[in-house]
Amino acid sequence: MLIKGTFKMFISSKIVLVSIFAVLLAACGQPKVASPVDTFKTYTKAIKQKDTTTMKLLLSDATIKMHEREAKAQGVTVDDIVKRETIFSENQKTVEFRNEKIDGDKATIEIKNIYNKWEKLPFVLEEGAWKIDKVTYANQIQAEIEEQNRKMDELMHNDTVPTPSAATPQ
């Protein structure tokens, strides 16, 4: 009888503890998601510390797949690509950023590039965490290059060489 009463008391105390834990967990709410700026700061620290594992964790799935294709084509490891293709140089002393903008599951921050110009770095929300989206970043750069090339072609094709007229002295 004593064992049966002790067992009931043990079960009751476990139920109370689980209930208290559930209430405390609900009161705390969901853990705070690191912002795109937080993700970027962590990424910059990882570059400086040559922490490839952390760098990869902060990159979007599409970015990792892009790096896997590059690694395969070049006969190197994904880690080699991740270390080599950073957003800025590991020797860079400071990295300036501003204007975090979040729109649903996409976000951007502006970073100052090596030419001292601001450009947008895209992020995507994946599995509850903000990840750097270098695929979109690369596509933006490619689109800018194509636009510059188009403008150059247009200038070259519109620039006509004047033909000498009969009135021009020889």
mmCIF file of C-alpha atoms in Angstrom:
data_model
loop_
_atom_site.group_PDB
_atom_site.id
_atom_site.type_symbol
_atom_site.label_atom_id
_atom_site.label_comp_id
_atom_site.label_asym_id
_atom_site.label_seq_id
_atom_site.Cartn_x
_atom_site.Cartn_y
_atom_site.Cartn_z
ATOM 1 C CA MET A 1 0.000 0.000 0.000
ATOM 2 C CA LEU A 2 2.850 2.349 0.848
ATOM 3 C CA ILE A 3 4.525 1.607 -2.484
ATOM 4 C CA LYS A 4 1.261 2.263 -4.371
ATOM 5 C CA GLY A 5 0.827 5.673 -2.653
ATOM 6 C CA THR A 6 4.449 6.623 -3.305
ATOM 7 C CA PHE A 7 4.061 5.698 -6.975
ATOM 8 C CA LYS A 8 0.925 7.876 -7.309
ATOM 9 C CA MET A 9 2.729 10.752 -5.644
ATOM 10 C CA PHE A 10 5.701 10.300 -8.003
ATOM 11 C CA ILE A 11 3.429 10.376 -11.076
ATOM 12 C CA SER A 12 1.536 13.395 -9.735
ATOM 13 C CA SER A 13 4.758 15.334 -9.152
ATOM 14 C CA LYS A 14 5.931 14.511 -12.704
ATOM 15 C CA ILE A 15 2.643 15.787 -14.136
ATOM 16 C CA VAL A 16 2.947 18.998 -12.105
ATOM 17 C CA LEU A 17 6.549 19.508 -13.257
ATOM 18 C CA VAL A 18 5.649 18.926 -16.920
ATOM 19 C CA SER A 19 2.712 21.331 -16.578
ATOM 20 C CA ILE A 20 4.907 24.022 -15.005
ATOM 21 C CA PHE A 21 7.507 23.539 -17.729
ATOM 22 C CA ALA A 22 4.835 23.851 -20.447
ATOM 23 C CA VAL A 23 3.474 27.062 -18.902
ATOM 24 C CA LEU A 24 6.974 28.547 -18.626
ATOM 25 C CA LEU A 25 7.761 27.590 -22.204
ATOM 26 C CA ALA A 26 4.533 29.180 -23.446
ATOM 27 C CA ALA A 27 5.235 32.319 -21.423
ATOM 28 C CA CYS A 28 8.666 32.664 -22.986
ATOM 29 C CA GLY A 29 7.223 32.433 -26.478
ATOM 30 C CA GLN A 30 9.191 31.512 -29.553
ATOM 31 C CA PRO A 31 12.920 32.141 -29.560
ATOM 32 C CA LYS A 32 13.899 35.355 -31.322
ATOM 33 C CA VAL A 33 15.030 34.890 -34.906
ATOM 34 C CA ALA A 34 18.354 36.544 -35.693
ATOM 35 C CA SER A 35 17.808 39.481 -38.046
ATOM 36 C CA PRO A 36 19.514 39.741 -41.450
ATOM 37 C CA VAL A 37 21.941 42.236 -39.854
ATOM 38 C CA ASP A 38 22.702 39.707 -37.084
ATOM 39 C CA THR A 39 23.281 37.034 -39.731
ATOM 40 C CA PHE A 40 25.604 39.353 -41.658
ATOM 41 C CA LYS A 41 27.595 40.224 -38.521
ATOM 42 C CA THR A 42 27.998 36.524 -37.717
ATOM 43 C CA TYR A 43 29.085 35.875 -41.320
ATOM 44 C CA THR A 44 31.738 38.623 -41.147
ATOM 45 C CA LYS A 45 33.116 37.147 -37.915
ATOM 46 C CA ALA A 46 33.172 33.679 -39.484
ATOM 47 C CA ILE A 47 35.153 34.992 -42.476
ATOM 48 C CA LYS A 48 37.731 36.641 -40.222
ATOM 49 C CA GLN A 49 38.008 33.454 -38.124
ATOM 50 C CA LYS A 50 38.123 31.268 -41.283
ATOM 51 C CA ASP A 51 35.168 29.325 -39.884
ATOM 52 C CA THR A 52 33.876 27.705 -43.070
ATOM 53 C CA THR A 53 31.293 25.617 -41.216
ATOM 54 C CA THR A 54 29.554 28.706 -39.824
ATOM 55 C CA MET A 55 29.836 30.480 -43.166
ATOM 56 C CA LYS A 56 28.029 27.588 -44.886
ATOM 57 C CA LEU A 57 25.301 27.534 -42.220
ATOM 58 C CA LEU A 58 24.568 31.197 -42.989
ATOM 59 C CA LEU A 59 24.190 30.650 -46.748
ATOM 60 C CA SER A 60 20.879 29.797 -48.416
ATOM 61 C CA ASP A 61 20.234 26.299 -49.744
ATOM 62 C CA ALA A 62 20.320 27.644 -53.312
ATOM 63 C CA THR A 63 23.706 29.254 -52.616
ATOM 64 C CA ILE A 64 25.138 25.994 -51.281
ATOM 65 C CA LYS A 65 23.852 24.158 -54.385
ATOM 66 C CA MET A 66 25.446 26.818 -56.617
ATOM 67 C CA HIS A 67 28.753 26.372 -54.746
ATOM 68 C CA GLU A 68 28.476 22.576 -55.080
ATOM 69 C CA ARG A 69 28.141 22.922 -58.887
ATOM 70 C CA GLU A 70 31.118 25.316 -58.989
ATOM 71 C CA ALA A 71 33.214 22.973 -56.843
ATOM 72 C CA LYS A 72 32.423 20.000 -59.049
ATOM 73 C CA ALA A 73 33.220 21.945 -62.238
ATOM 74 C CA GLN A 74 36.529 23.189 -60.794
ATOM 75 C CA GLY A 75 37.529 19.926 -59.086
ATOM 76 C CA VAL A 76 37.721 21.517 -55.631
ATOM 77 C CA THR A 77 35.724 21.230 -52.409
ATOM 78 C CA VAL A 78 32.677 23.285 -51.488
ATOM 79 C CA ASP A 79 34.693 24.645 -48.559
ATOM 80 C CA ASP A 80 37.274 25.968 -51.041
ATOM 81 C CA ILE A 81 34.545 27.820 -52.948
ATOM 82 C CA VAL A 82 32.923 29.189 -49.761
ATOM 83 C CA LYS A 83 36.284 30.497 -48.509
ATOM 84 C CA ARG A 84 37.197 32.022 -51.855
ATOM 85 C CA GLU A 85 33.842 33.557 -52.790
ATOM 86 C CA THR A 86 33.090 35.727 -49.792
ATOM 87 C CA ILE A 87 31.190 38.983 -49.988
ATOM 88 C CA PHE A 88 34.286 40.904 -48.908
ATOM 89 C CA SER A 89 37.951 40.215 -48.252
ATOM 90 C CA GLU A 90 38.951 38.637 -44.939
ATOM 91 C CA ASN A 91 41.694 41.303 -44.761
ATOM 92 C CA GLN A 92 39.154 44.114 -44.953
ATOM 93 C CA LYS A 93 39.276 45.990 -41.636
ATOM 94 C CA THR A 94 35.712 47.319 -41.615
ATOM 95 C CA VAL A 95 32.518 46.475 -43.423
ATOM 96 C CA GLU A 96 29.877 49.159 -43.588
ATOM 97 C CA PHE A 97 26.215 48.262 -43.808
ATOM 98 C CA ARG A 98 22.886 50.046 -43.481
ATOM 99 C CA ASN A 99 19.170 49.979 -44.317
ATOM 100 C CA GLU A 100 17.935 46.546 -43.353
ATOM 101 C CA LYS A 101 14.612 45.938 -45.150
ATOM 102 C CA ILE A 102 12.442 42.901 -44.538
ATOM 103 C CA ASP A 103 9.584 41.991 -46.871
ATOM 104 C CA GLY A 104 7.994 38.678 -45.905
ATOM 105 C CA ASP A 105 10.561 35.914 -46.347
ATOM 106 C CA LYS A 106 13.012 38.122 -48.248
ATOM 107 C CA ALA A 107 15.246 40.888 -46.942
ATOM 108 C CA THR A 108 18.152 43.095 -47.939
ATOM 109 C CA ILE A 109 20.812 45.163 -46.285
ATOM 110 C CA GLU A 110 23.049 47.596 -48.085
ATOM 111 C CA ILE A 111 26.779 46.985 -47.859
ATOM 112 C CA LYS A 112 29.589 49.204 -49.072
ATOM 113 C CA ASN A 113 31.703 47.438 -51.687
ATOM 114 C CA ILE A 114 35.419 47.816 -52.399
ATOM 115 C CA TYR A 115 34.623 50.653 -54.822
ATOM 116 C CA ASN A 116 32.996 52.592 -51.960
ATOM 117 C CA LYS A 117 29.508 52.168 -53.471
ATOM 118 C CA TRP A 118 26.435 50.797 -51.717
ATOM 119 C CA GLU A 119 24.915 47.587 -53.038
ATOM 120 C CA LYS A 120 22.089 45.408 -51.781
ATOM 121 C CA LEU A 121 22.853 42.047 -50.233
ATOM 122 C CA PRO A 122 19.788 39.770 -50.370
ATOM 123 C CA PHE A 123 18.649 37.370 -47.648
ATOM 124 C CA VAL A 124 15.997 34.678 -47.609
ATOM 125 C CA LEU A 125 14.190 33.192 -44.606
ATOM 126 C CA GLU A 126 14.751 29.425 -44.569
ATOM 127 C CA GLU A 127 13.655 27.096 -41.781
ATOM 128 C CA GLY A 128 13.168 30.046 -39.426
ATOM 129 C CA ALA A 129 16.605 31.609 -40.011
ATOM 130 C CA TRP A 130 17.807 34.427 -42.266
ATOM 131 C CA LYS A 131 20.354 33.166 -44.803
ATOM 132 C CA ILE A 132 22.545 35.103 -47.225
ATOM 133 C CA ASP A 133 21.234 34.572 -50.756
ATOM 134 C CA LYS A 134 24.339 34.792 -52.927
ATOM 135 C CA VAL A 135 22.452 33.340 -55.916
ATOM 136 C CA THR A 136 20.211 36.413 -56.071
ATOM 137 C CA TYR A 137 23.284 38.589 -55.374
ATOM 138 C CA ALA A 138 25.142 37.004 -58.320
ATOM 139 C CA ASN A 139 22.067 37.403 -60.549
ATOM 140 C CA GLN A 140 21.872 41.106 -59.612
ATOM 141 C CA ILE A 141 25.523 41.628 -60.521
ATOM 142 C CA GLN A 142 25.043 39.734 -63.796
ATOM 143 C CA ALA A 143 21.995 41.864 -64.661
ATOM 144 C CA GLU A 144 23.968 45.056 -63.942
ATOM 145 C CA ILE A 145 26.821 43.895 -66.199
ATOM 146 C CA GLU A 146 24.387 43.013 -68.979
ATOM 147 C CA GLU A 147 22.732 46.429 -68.661
ATOM 148 C CA GLN A 148 26.110 48.183 -68.850
ATOM 149 C CA ASN A 149 27.047 46.103 -71.902
ATOM 150 C CA ARG A 150 23.725 46.946 -73.549
ATOM 151 C CA LYS A 151 24.317 50.655 -72.967
ATOM 152 C CA MET A 152 27.838 50.400 -74.376
ATOM 153 C CA ASP A 153 26.560 48.570 -77.467
ATOM 154 C CA GLU A 154 23.874 51.207 -77.914
ATOM 155 C CA LEU A 155 26.434 54.007 -77.676
ATOM 156 C CA MET A 156 28.750 52.278 -80.123
ATOM 157 C CA HIS A 157 25.996 51.613 -82.673
ATOM 158 C CA ASN A 158 24.525 55.111 -82.437
ATOM 159 C CA ASP A 159 27.882 56.828 -82.779
ATOM 160 C CA THR A 160 28.225 57.343 -86.528
ATOM 161 C CA VAL A 161 31.421 58.424 -88.200
ATOM 162 C CA PRO A 162 30.848 61.610 -90.203
ATOM 163 C CA THR A 163 31.484 61.273 -93.933
ATOM 164 C CA PRO A 164 33.478 63.996 -95.623
ATOM 165 C CA SER A 165 31.312 66.367 -97.682
ATOM 166 C CA ALA A 166 32.185 67.957 -100.985
ATOM 167 C CA ALA A 167 32.398 71.391 -99.338
ATOM 168 C CA THR A 168 35.189 70.321 -97.001
ATOM 169 C CA PRO A 169 38.590 71.561 -98.229
ATOM 170 C CA GLN A 170 41.113 68.874 -98.935
#
